[in-house]
Short mmCIF file of C-alpha atoms in Angstrom, two decimals:
data_model
loop_
_atom_site.label_atom_id
_atom_site.label_comp_id
_atom_site.label_asym_id
_atom_site.label_seq_id
_atom_site.Cartn_x
_atom_site.Cartn_y
_atom_site.Cartn_z
CA UNK A 1 32.38 3.26 5.89
CA UNK A 2 33.76 5.80 8.29
CA UNK A 3 32.62 7.54 11.44
CA UNK A 4 34.76 10.58 12.28
CA UNK A 5 34.83 13.22 14.99
CA UNK A 6 32.63 16.28 14.49
CA UNK A 7 35.58 18.71 14.08
CA UNK A 8 37.33 16.52 11.54
CA UNK A 9 34.06 16.03 9.64
CA UNK A 10 33.55 19.78 9.25
CA UNK A 11 37.17 20.24 8.12
CA UNK A 12 36.53 17.66 5.40
CA UNK A 13 33.27 19.32 4.37
CA UNK A 14 34.82 22.78 4.17
CA UNK A 15 37.56 21.29 2.03
CA UNK A 16 34.95 19.70 -0.21
CA UNK A 17 33.28 23.10 -0.65
CA UNK A 18 36.54 24.51 -1.90
CA UNK A 19 37.11 22.00 -4.69
CA UNK A 20 33.52 21.25 -5.75
CA UNK A 21 33.38 22.01 -9.46
CA UNK A 22 30.77 22.10 -12.19
CA UNK A 23 30.66 18.32 -12.39
CA UNK A 24 29.84 17.96 -8.68
CA UNK A 25 26.32 18.30 -7.25
CA UNK A 26 25.82 18.94 -3.54
CA UNK A 27 22.36 18.17 -2.21
CA UNK A 28 21.53 19.13 1.38
CA UNK A 29 19.44 16.48 3.14
CA UNK A 30 17.89 16.41 6.60
CA UNK A 31 18.15 12.66 7.17
CA UNK A 32 20.71 9.99 6.43
CA UNK A 33 19.92 6.59 4.92
CA UNK A 34 19.04 3.85 7.37
CA UNK A 35 20.86 1.36 5.13
CA UNK A 36 22.12 1.15 1.54
CA UNK A 37 20.71 -2.35 1.00
CA UNK A 38 17.75 -2.16 -1.43
CA UNK A 39 16.50 -5.57 -0.25
CA UNK A 40 16.12 -4.25 3.30
CA UNK A 41 14.97 -0.64 3.20
CA UNK A 42 11.59 0.92 2.44
CA UNK A 43 12.85 4.41 3.31
CA UNK A 44 12.91 7.26 0.79
CA UNK A 45 16.05 8.70 2.41
CA UNK A 46 17.85 5.45 1.64
CA UNK A 47 16.37 5.13 -1.82
CA UNK A 48 17.56 8.63 -2.78
CA UNK A 49 21.12 7.51 -2.08
CA UNK A 50 20.98 4.16 -3.87
CA UNK A 51 18.44 4.35 -6.70
CA UNK A 52 20.99 5.53 -9.28
CA UNK A 53 23.64 3.11 -8.05
CA UNK A 54 21.52 0.30 -9.44
CA UNK A 55 19.48 -0.56 -12.49
CA UNK A 56 16.23 -2.48 -12.71
CA UNK A 57 14.75 -4.79 -15.32
CA UNK A 58 12.42 -1.99 -16.42
CA UNK A 59 12.66 1.74 -15.71
CA UNK A 60 10.34 4.73 -15.61
CA UNK A 61 10.45 6.87 -18.74
CA UNK A 62 11.59 10.36 -17.75
CA UNK A 63 8.95 12.12 -15.66
CA UNK A 64 6.15 9.68 -16.53
CA UNK A 65 4.80 6.41 -15.19
CA UNK A 66 5.39 4.79 -18.59
CA UNK A 67 7.91 1.96 -18.57
CA UNK A 68 10.94 1.52 -20.81
CA UNK A 69 13.55 -1.25 -21.11
CA UNK A 70 16.23 -1.32 -18.43
CA UNK A 71 18.44 -4.32 -17.80
CA UNK A 72 15.81 -6.23 -19.76
CA UNK A 73 15.79 -5.18 -23.40
CA UNK A 74 12.37 -6.76 -24.02
CA UNK A 75 9.72 -8.91 -22.34
CA UNK A 76 6.57 -10.89 -22.97
CA UNK A 77 3.52 -11.36 -20.75
CA UNK A 78 1.39 -14.47 -21.21
CA UNK A 79 -2.26 -14.06 -22.15
CA UNK A 80 -3.38 -15.28 -18.74
CA UNK A 81 -1.12 -12.73 -17.02
CA UNK A 82 0.69 -15.43 -15.04
CA UNK A 83 4.06 -15.50 -16.80
CA UNK A 84 6.53 -12.65 -17.38
CA UNK A 85 9.55 -13.50 -19.53
CA UNK A 86 12.43 -11.00 -19.69
CA UNK A 87 15.20 -10.98 -22.30
CA UNK A 88 18.27 -9.42 -20.71
CA UNK A 89 20.95 -7.16 -22.10
CA UNK A 90 24.34 -8.76 -22.66
CA UNK A 91 27.84 -7.53 -21.92
CA UNK A 92 27.02 -5.74 -18.65
CA UNK A 93 29.05 -6.12 -15.46
CA UNK A 94 28.34 -5.03 -11.90
CA UNK A 95 30.57 -2.43 -10.26
CA UNK A 96 32.50 -5.29 -8.58
CA UNK A 97 33.20 -6.97 -11.93
CA UNK A 98 30.61 -9.75 -11.60
CA UNK A 99 28.83 -10.49 -14.92
CA UNK A 100 25.15 -9.57 -15.19
CA UNK A 101 22.99 -12.42 -16.46
CA UNK A 102 19.83 -14.39 -15.71
CA UNK A 103 21.47 -16.21 -12.83
CA UNK A 104 22.25 -12.85 -11.22
CA UNK A 105 18.58 -11.88 -11.49
CA UNK A 106 17.49 -15.21 -10.00
CA UNK A 107 19.94 -14.68 -7.11
CA UNK A 108 18.41 -11.26 -6.42
CA UNK A 109 14.95 -12.62 -5.82
CA UNK A 110 16.28 -15.54 -3.80
CA UNK A 111 18.11 -13.02 -1.58
CA UNK A 112 15.12 -10.65 -1.43
CA UNK A 113 12.74 -13.38 -0.21
CA UNK A 114 15.32 -14.97 2.11
CA UNK A 115 15.88 -11.67 3.90
CA UNK A 116 12.11 -11.18 4.04
CA UNK A 117 12.10 -7.48 4.93
CA UNK A 118 9.65 -4.82 3.66
CA UNK A 119 10.85 -4.78 0.02
CA UNK A 120 9.92 -8.45 -0.35
CA UNK A 121 6.26 -7.48 0.04
CA UNK A 122 6.35 -5.65 -3.29
CA UNK A 123 6.93 -8.99 -5.03
CA UNK A 124 4.63 -11.26 -3.04
CA UNK A 125 2.81 -11.98 -6.28
CA UNK A 126 5.78 -14.05 -7.56
CA UNK A 127 5.39 -17.82 -7.31
CA UNK A 128 8.67 -18.88 -8.90
CA UNK A 129 11.70 -17.58 -10.80
CA UNK A 130 13.20 -19.73 -13.56
CA UNK A 131 16.41 -19.25 -15.57
CA UNK A 132 15.61 -20.18 -19.20
CA UNK A 133 19.09 -19.52 -20.56
CA UNK A 134 22.01 -17.20 -19.78
CA UNK A 135 20.08 -14.07 -20.73
CA UNK A 136 16.43 -15.10 -20.38
CA UNK A 137 14.49 -15.33 -17.12
CA UNK A 138 10.87 -16.19 -16.39
CA UNK A 139 8.69 -15.14 -13.47
CA UNK A 140 5.57 -17.17 -12.72
CA UNK A 141 2.84 -15.44 -10.68
CA UNK A 142 0.44 -16.93 -8.17
CA UNK A 143 -2.36 -14.96 -9.84
CA UNK A 144 -2.61 -12.07 -12.30
CA UNK A 145 -1.50 -8.78 -10.75
CA UNK A 146 -2.22 -5.54 -12.65
CA UNK A 147 0.81 -3.49 -11.53
CA UNK A 148 3.29 -6.40 -11.67
CA UNK A 149 5.45 -4.91 -14.44
CA UNK A 150 5.64 -1.55 -12.67
CA UNK A 151 6.84 -3.28 -9.50
CA UNK A 152 10.04 -4.24 -11.31
CA UNK A 153 10.81 -0.50 -11.78
CA UNK A 154 10.71 0.30 -8.06
CA UNK A 155 13.72 0.59 -5.77
CA UNK A 156 12.84 -2.84 -4.43
CA UNK A 157 13.55 -4.10 -7.94
CA UNK A 158 17.20 -2.96 -7.88
CA UNK A 159 19.45 -5.74 -9.16
CA UNK A 160 22.30 -6.45 -6.72
CA UNK A 161 25.54 -8.23 -7.64
CA UNK A 162 25.79 -11.86 -6.50
CA UNK A 163 29.30 -10.80 -5.49
CA UNK A 164 27.86 -9.52 -2.19
CA UNK A 165 27.97 -13.12 -1.00
CA UNK A 166 31.74 -12.77 -0.68
CA UNK A 167 30.92 -10.51 2.26
CA UNK A 168 28.36 -12.82 3.86
CA UNK A 169 28.73 -13.23 7.63
CA UNK A 170 26.79 -15.84 9.60
CA UNK A 171 24.23 -16.33 6.85
CA UNK A 172 23.29 -12.62 6.56
CA UNK A 173 23.37 -12.63 2.73
CA UNK A 174 25.93 -9.82 2.89
CA UNK A 175 23.49 -7.46 4.63
CA UNK A 176 26.05 -5.99 7.00
CA UNK A 177 28.44 -5.14 4.16
CA UNK A 178 25.74 -3.89 1.77
CA UNK A 179 24.29 -1.62 4.44
CA UNK A 180 27.36 0.61 3.87
CA UNK A 181 28.22 -0.10 0.21
CA UNK A 182 26.54 -0.48 -3.16
CA UNK A 183 26.89 -3.33 -5.66
CA UNK A 184 24.93 -2.46 -8.75
CA UNK A 185 25.24 -1.79 -12.47
CA UNK A 186 24.02 1.81 -12.22
CA UNK A 187 25.55 5.12 -13.33
CA UNK A 188 26.91 5.81 -9.80
CA UNK A 189 28.31 3.92 -6.85
CA UNK A 190 28.71 4.82 -3.19
CA UNK A 191 32.33 5.88 -2.74
CA UNK A 192 32.34 7.32 0.77
CA UNK A 193 29.98 7.59 3.72
CA UNK A 194 31.05 9.67 6.69
CA UNK A 195 28.16 9.11 9.07
CA UNK A 196 26.64 12.30 10.38
CA UNK A 197 28.24 14.35 7.62
CA UNK A 198 28.01 13.21 4.00
CA UNK A 199 27.55 10.36 1.57
CA UNK A 200 29.42 10.61 -1.74
CA UNK A 201 28.32 8.94 -4.97
CA UNK A 202 30.85 8.78 -7.80
CA UNK A 203 30.23 8.24 -11.48
CA UNK A 204 30.58 4.66 -12.69
CA UNK A 205 33.07 5.17 -15.51
CA UNK A 206 32.29 1.72 -16.89
CA UNK A 207 28.54 2.24 -17.02
CA UNK A 208 26.89 0.31 -19.86
CA UNK A 209 24.36 3.04 -20.69
CA UNK A 210 24.55 6.79 -21.19
CA UNK A 211 27.14 8.03 -18.68
CA UNK A 212 26.10 10.48 -15.99
CA UNK A 213 27.02 14.11 -16.64
CA UNK A 214 28.03 14.59 -13.02
CA UNK A 215 31.30 13.11 -11.78
CA UNK A 216 30.08 13.16 -8.20
CA UNK A 217 26.98 13.67 -6.06
CA UNK A 218 27.41 14.61 -2.42
CA UNK A 219 24.45 14.11 -0.09
CA UNK A 220 25.34 16.44 2.76
CA UNK A 221 23.59 15.80 6.05
CA UNK A 222 22.27 19.07 7.51
CA UNK A 223 19.56 18.22 10.07
CA UNK A 224 18.30 21.79 10.60
CA UNK A 225 16.19 23.14 7.70
CA UNK A 226 17.18 26.74 8.48
CA UNK A 227 20.85 25.83 8.02
CA UNK A 228 19.95 24.23 4.70
CA UNK A 229 18.19 27.39 3.57
CA UNK A 230 21.22 29.55 4.38
CA UNK A 231 23.63 27.16 2.64
CA UNK A 232 21.44 27.24 -0.47
CA UNK A 233 21.31 31.04 -0.47
CA UNK A 234 25.12 31.19 -0.16
CA UNK A 235 25.52 28.75 -3.04
CA UNK A 236 27.31 26.20 -0.86
CA UNK A 237 24.75 23.54 -1.76
CA UNK A 238 22.91 23.14 -5.05
CA UNK A 239 19.63 21.55 -3.90
CA UNK A 240 17.90 21.67 -0.51
CA UNK A 241 15.23 19.17 0.50
CA UNK A 242 12.46 19.34 3.10
CA UNK A 243 12.55 22.99 3.97
CA UNK A 244 9.53 24.39 5.79
CA UNK A 245 6.75 26.06 3.86
CA UNK A 246 7.81 29.45 5.28
CA UNK A 247 11.42 28.89 4.24
CA UNK A 248 10.46 27.90 0.72
CA UNK A 249 8.21 30.95 0.39
CA UNK A 250 11.11 33.17 1.50
CA UNK A 251 13.32 31.73 -1.26
CA UNK A 252 10.92 32.56 -4.08
CA UNK A 253 12.29 35.55 -5.92
CA UNK A 254 15.78 35.26 -4.42
CA UNK A 255 18.28 35.83 -7.26
CA UNK A 256 19.95 32.62 -8.38
CA UNK A 257 17.35 30.31 -6.81
CA UNK A 258 14.34 28.61 -8.32
CA UNK A 259 11.71 26.56 -6.56
CA UNK A 260 10.39 23.60 -8.52
CA UNK A 261 6.72 22.91 -7.77
CA UNK A 262 4.39 20.14 -8.92
CA UNK A 263 1.41 18.13 -7.69
CA UNK A 264 2.39 14.98 -5.85
CA UNK A 265 0.94 11.88 -4.26
CA UNK A 266 2.78 12.50 -0.97
CA UNK A 267 0.24 11.95 1.79
CA UNK A 268 0.65 12.77 5.48
CA UNK A 269 -1.15 10.82 8.18
CA UNK A 270 -1.38 10.15 11.87
CA UNK A 271 -0.92 6.45 12.51
CA UNK A 272 -3.19 5.25 15.32
CA UNK A 273 -1.77 2.06 16.80
CA UNK A 274 -4.81 -0.20 16.86
CA UNK A 275 -3.14 -2.66 19.23
CA UNK A 276 -2.82 -0.07 22.01
CA UNK A 277 -5.27 0.58 24.88
CA UNK A 278 -7.93 3.17 23.98
CA UNK A 279 -6.91 3.11 20.29
CA UNK A 280 -8.10 -0.48 19.93
CA UNK A 281 -11.63 0.93 20.18
CA UNK A 282 -12.93 2.23 16.84
CA UNK A 283 -15.03 4.83 18.68
CA UNK A 284 -11.87 6.40 20.08
CA UNK A 285 -10.22 6.43 16.67
CA UNK A 286 -13.28 8.05 15.13
CA UNK A 287 -13.39 10.59 17.97
CA UNK A 288 -9.79 11.57 17.22
CA UNK A 289 -10.66 11.95 13.54
CA UNK A 290 -13.57 14.26 14.42
CA UNK A 291 -11.40 16.31 16.80
CA UNK A 292 -8.80 17.51 14.26
CA UNK A 293 -9.01 21.00 12.73
CA UNK A 294 -8.04 19.92 9.22
CA UNK A 295 -8.74 23.23 7.50
CA UNK A 296 -6.63 25.09 10.05
CA UNK A 297 -3.75 22.72 9.31
CA UNK A 298 -4.11 23.26 5.55
CA UNK A 299 -4.45 27.05 5.81
CA UNK A 300 -1.98 27.97 8.51
CA UNK A 301 0.68 25.26 8.48
CA UNK A 302 0.76 24.26 4.81
CA UNK A 303 -0.32 27.71 3.58
CA UNK A 304 -2.09 26.42 0.51
CA UNK A 305 0.67 24.00 -0.54
CA UNK A 306 -1.45 21.00 0.41
CA UNK A 307 -5.06 19.87 0.22
CA UNK A 308 -7.00 17.77 2.67
CA UNK A 309 -7.03 14.07 1.88
CA UNK A 310 -10.34 12.60 0.74
CA UNK A 311 -9.59 9.11 1.99
CA UNK A 312 -6.72 6.65 1.75
CA UNK A 313 -6.18 6.75 -2.03
CA UNK A 314 -4.67 10.06 -3.24
CA UNK A 315 -6.50 12.52 -5.45
CA UNK A 316 -5.27 11.94 -9.00
CA UNK A 317 -5.19 8.14 -8.85
CA UNK A 318 -7.66 6.49 -11.21
CA UNK A 319 -9.05 4.39 -8.35
CA UNK A 320 -9.64 7.37 -6.03
CA UNK A 321 -13.16 8.18 -4.86
CA UNK A 322 -14.05 11.07 -2.49
CA UNK A 323 -15.21 9.12 0.54
CA UNK A 324 -16.43 10.55 3.84
CA UNK A 325 -14.30 13.30 5.37
CA UNK A 326 -14.55 13.64 9.13
CA UNK A 327 -15.60 17.24 9.84
CA UNK A 328 -14.05 19.22 12.67
CA UNK A 329 -16.68 18.38 15.29
CA UNK A 330 -15.35 18.34 18.91
CA UNK A 331 -18.84 17.77 20.36
CA UNK A 332 -19.37 14.65 18.31
CA UNK A 333 -15.89 13.48 19.32
CA UNK A 334 -16.75 13.95 23.00
CA UNK A 335 -19.98 11.98 22.56
CA UNK A 336 -18.05 9.06 21.03
CA UNK A 337 -15.57 9.05 23.92
CA UNK A 338 -18.45 9.07 26.41
CA UNK A 339 -20.08 6.19 24.54
CA UNK A 340 -16.80 4.29 24.77
CA UNK A 341 -16.64 4.91 28.52
CA UNK A 342 -13.79 7.40 28.43
CA UNK A 343 -15.60 10.61 29.34
CA UNK A 344 -13.00 11.29 32.06
CA UNK A 345 -10.22 11.35 29.48
CA UNK A 346 -6.86 9.63 29.20
CA UNK A 347 -3.31 10.25 27.95
CA UNK A 348 -1.70 9.29 24.64
CA UNK A 349 1.73 9.91 23.18
CA UNK A 350 2.33 11.14 19.64
CA UNK A 351 5.73 11.02 17.97
CA UNK A 352 7.25 12.90 15.08
CA UNK A 353 10.67 13.53 13.57
CA UNK A 354 12.36 16.82 12.61
CA UNK A 355 12.87 15.31 9.14
CA UNK A 356 9.45 16.78 8.22
CA UNK A 357 9.30 20.24 9.88
CA UNK A 358 5.52 20.51 9.49
CA UNK A 359 5.00 17.52 11.75
CA UNK A 360 6.10 19.47 14.81
CA UNK A 361 3.66 22.25 13.97
CA UNK A 362 0.85 19.78 13.35
CA UNK A 363 1.67 18.00 16.62
CA UNK A 364 0.98 21.22 18.52
CA UNK A 365 -2.39 21.62 16.76
CA UNK A 366 -3.30 17.99 17.43
CA UNK A 367 -2.28 18.34 21.06
CA UNK A 368 -4.57 21.37 21.44
CA UNK A 369 -7.42 19.76 19.50
CA UNK A 370 -7.40 16.55 21.51
CA UNK A 371 -7.14 18.45 24.80
CA UNK A 372 -10.52 19.98 23.92
CA UNK A 373 -12.12 16.52 24.04
CA UNK A 374 -10.29 15.33 27.16
CA UNK A 375 -7.30 13.51 25.67
CA UNK A 376 -3.94 14.68 27.00
CA UNK A 377 -1.23 14.30 24.37
CA UNK A 378 2.47 14.04 25.11
CA UNK A 379 4.56 15.05 22.08
CA UNK A 380 7.77 13.12 21.49
CA UNK A 381 10.45 13.93 18.90
CA UNK A 382 12.80 11.25 17.60
CA UNK A 383 15.59 10.98 15.07
CA UNK A 384 14.34 9.41 11.84
CA UNK A 385 15.92 5.96 12.38
CA UNK A 386 14.56 5.79 15.93
CA UNK A 387 11.04 6.75 14.86
CA UNK A 388 11.07 4.13 12.12
CA UNK A 389 12.31 1.45 14.51
CA UNK A 390 9.46 2.26 16.89
CA UNK A 391 6.96 2.06 14.04
CA UNK A 392 8.31 -1.33 13.04
CA UNK A 393 8.12 -2.65 16.60
CA UNK A 394 4.69 -1.15 17.35
CA UNK A 395 6.26 0.84 20.19
CA UNK A 396 4.05 3.93 19.98
CA UNK A 397 0.52 5.22 20.48
CA UNK A 398 0.23 7.73 17.65
CA UNK A 399 2.77 8.89 15.09
CA UNK A 400 3.02 11.26 12.18
CA UNK A 401 4.12 9.69 8.93
CA UNK A 402 3.94 10.02 5.17
CA UNK A 403 3.78 7.70 2.19
CA UNK A 404 4.61 8.09 -1.47
CA UNK A 405 3.81 5.48 -4.12
CA UNK A 406 6.37 3.40 -6.00
CA UNK A 407 3.95 2.57 -8.81
CA UNK A 408 0.79 4.28 -10.00
CA UNK A 409 -1.81 1.87 -8.67
CA UNK A 410 -4.07 2.11 -5.62
CA UNK A 411 -2.62 -1.19 -4.43
CA UNK A 412 0.21 0.97 -3.02
CA UNK A 413 -2.24 2.71 -0.67
CA UNK A 414 -4.45 -0.27 0.17
CA UNK A 415 -2.75 -3.67 0.37
CA UNK A 416 0.37 -2.23 1.95
CA UNK A 417 -1.53 -0.02 4.38
CA UNK A 418 -4.31 -2.31 5.52
CA UNK A 419 -3.27 -5.96 5.11
CA UNK A 420 -2.72 -7.36 8.59
CA UNK A 421 0.42 -9.28 7.63
CA UNK A 422 2.11 -5.98 6.74
CA UNK A 423 2.30 -4.63 10.29
CA UNK A 424 5.15 -2.17 10.81
CA UNK A 425 7.44 -0.71 8.17
CA UNK A 426 6.16 -2.91 5.31
CA UNK A 427 3.14 -0.59 5.26
CA UNK A 428 0.48 -1.26 7.90
CA UNK A 429 1.87 1.25 10.38
CA UNK A 430 -1.40 1.46 12.29
CA UNK A 431 -1.04 -2.20 13.29
CA UNK A 432 -4.61 -2.61 12.07
CA UNK A 433 -6.45 -5.89 11.53
CA UNK A 434 -9.88 -6.49 10.04
CA UNK A 435 -10.58 -9.81 8.34
CA UNK A 436 -13.03 -8.18 5.93
CA UNK A 437 -10.34 -5.70 4.91
CA UNK A 438 -7.82 -8.54 4.52
CA UNK A 439 -10.21 -10.24 2.11
CA UNK A 440 -10.77 -7.04 0.13
CA UNK A 441 -7.11 -6.09 -0.26
CA UNK A 442 -6.06 -9.60 -1.25
CA UNK A 443 -8.94 -9.80 -3.74
CA UNK A 444 -8.01 -6.54 -5.51
CA UNK A 445 -4.53 -7.91 -6.15
CA UNK A 446 -5.79 -10.83 -8.23
CA UNK A 447 -8.91 -9.35 -9.85
CA UNK A 448 -8.41 -8.90 -13.59
CA UNK A 449 -11.77 -7.31 -14.43
CA UNK A 450 -11.23 -3.51 -14.15
CA UNK A 451 -14.81 -2.76 -13.09
CA UNK A 452 -14.79 -5.46 -10.40
CA UNK A 453 -11.41 -4.29 -9.18
CA UNK A 454 -12.67 -0.72 -8.91
CA UNK A 455 -15.63 -1.92 -6.85
CA UNK A 456 -13.19 -3.63 -4.49
CA UNK A 457 -11.18 -0.43 -4.17
CA UNK A 458 -14.33 1.53 -3.39
CA UNK A 459 -15.19 -0.90 -0.61
CA UNK A 460 -11.65 -0.67 0.76
CA UNK A 461 -11.76 3.11 0.84
CA UNK A 462 -15.09 3.28 2.67
CA UNK A 463 -14.06 0.66 5.22
CA UNK A 464 -10.69 2.38 5.75
CA UNK A 465 -12.42 5.64 6.65
CA UNK A 466 -15.04 3.93 8.82
CA UNK A 467 -12.48 1.95 10.84
CA UNK A 468 -10.25 5.05 11.09
CA UNK A 469 -6.88 3.36 11.72
CA UNK A 470 -5.28 6.49 10.32
CA UNK A 471 -6.10 10.17 10.50
CA UNK A 472 -5.98 11.20 6.84
CA UNK A 473 -4.42 14.66 6.97
CA UNK A 474 -3.07 16.26 3.79
CA UNK A 475 -1.82 15.56 0.28
CA UNK A 476 1.11 17.90 -0.23
CA UNK A 477 2.47 19.69 -3.26
CA UNK A 478 6.07 18.78 -4.07
CA UNK A 479 8.48 21.70 -3.74
CA UNK A 480 12.22 21.51 -4.29
CA UNK A 481 14.42 24.63 -4.06
CA UNK A 482 17.64 24.62 -6.08
CA UNK A 483 20.20 26.94 -7.57
CA UNK A 484 19.42 28.11 -11.10
CA UNK A 485 22.65 26.57 -12.30
CA UNK A 486 21.19 23.09 -11.72
CA UNK A 487 20.07 21.89 -15.15
CA UNK A 488 18.43 18.71 -16.43
CA UNK A 489 16.26 18.04 -13.38
CA UNK A 490 13.23 15.89 -14.21
CA UNK A 491 10.49 15.26 -11.66
CA UNK A 492 8.85 11.85 -11.45
CA UNK A 493 5.98 11.49 -8.93
CA UNK A 494 6.89 7.81 -8.45
CA UNK A 495 10.45 8.74 -7.47
CA UNK A 496 9.71 11.48 -4.97
CA UNK A 497 12.81 12.77 -3.15
CA UNK A 498 14.98 10.92 -5.67
CA UNK A 499 16.28 13.52 -8.15
CA UNK A 500 17.45 12.11 -11.47
CA UNK A 501 21.15 12.38 -10.65
CA UNK A 502 22.06 10.59 -13.87
CA UNK A 503 20.59 13.40 -16.00
CA UNK A 504 21.38 16.49 -13.91
CA UNK A 505 24.34 18.76 -14.71
CA UNK A 506 25.73 22.07 -13.42
CA UNK A 507 26.00 25.10 -15.70
CA UNK A 508 27.38 28.18 -13.93
#
């Protein structure tokens, strides 16, 4: 899709403001997608743009974690939990005209595993995929996996048209083309992407299910949160994401604006790159964890809209236990550094992105806190795609980051985060390796006894805090400011930052 000059882009946007009607939603976003290919990306900014351009075999029911039929109208699970058989809907075509059938589903998983990027990790439990007949497909698992069915409802489970192979170049499975387009069966499709300005989704008029009420969704790229706030107040955008806590507070009570609030499982961390000098010593990582003023961060930066994390698994998950919380103890941190032989101090870099405004504020606190124990911190700010590339390559010392679950199981916060084969964007962004942890997180995936599985999760949580590959900062409340004329919004904690565009409508 297109890249235009800045002046021409703004002319187009101003024109769009003029004709936007009641069937057009404009959402202001602070970051663009890194790609539109669901078999490549593990980025919420990308998923927001593409989730409703696709369907999945099963879907989340409204604002719950319950599952309902999607492209599969029914399914059976064998008694041993090793076989999942899906019976597919008939008469559905992809946006490019390709028929949807079992062969299309088989192609999706062949493509997903061949590309081998982060999304493939969600389905590592699959041993084989077999087409039974035109509208029946069977998945055979290596071992039972409790959240297997929920995995099919995630963005990684989006079903892509086999027609993308018409755009294949040099064996890339159509990745280059799909990075800028969509090829699903969903209620929308990507119609236009002007990089640096906006991405437009248009209603799929041939959608097989209930048609979207909106004719168009525009994701307008506005990198500065303060600009987003002003546009929302003026009514030039309908929804604004990722405003600062102060900005959201200032919008409460403003006529015509409402702020949606709900608990969430969004957790913010500092990734400590365990492959780097200094940070490859657990005593240094523990010292950093002791040096952080957590309560100050909660009180003064998040202003009561977040709570301190109690370990790697979020509060509210069934598997969560309140494990050890490092207290703010600079003297103990200094003693650990002295024990490690670093009493004269050293320098580390920490990176953040303006995409989450609070990260910059927290970086200043962390810089001050670590200076008190002799660690000089250089703060670096990067655009979102650059930060993510550095995370994936291990090109950093420390970094702020956040994680939200795709399914309601602690596997999302354990296997992804601690398994050593998931280094980088697939999940293990601390580049951490511990063979005991590897054994624990692989065991929880195949354990079918709930009590035994919970014991494994408890061991994982204690070891994760002891080894301190991450600084567990806060679990934030979800807040989304919008104009009061936005109706039909439904919040799902598994689809954070992905408003239900298919159900929203405008009523002015």
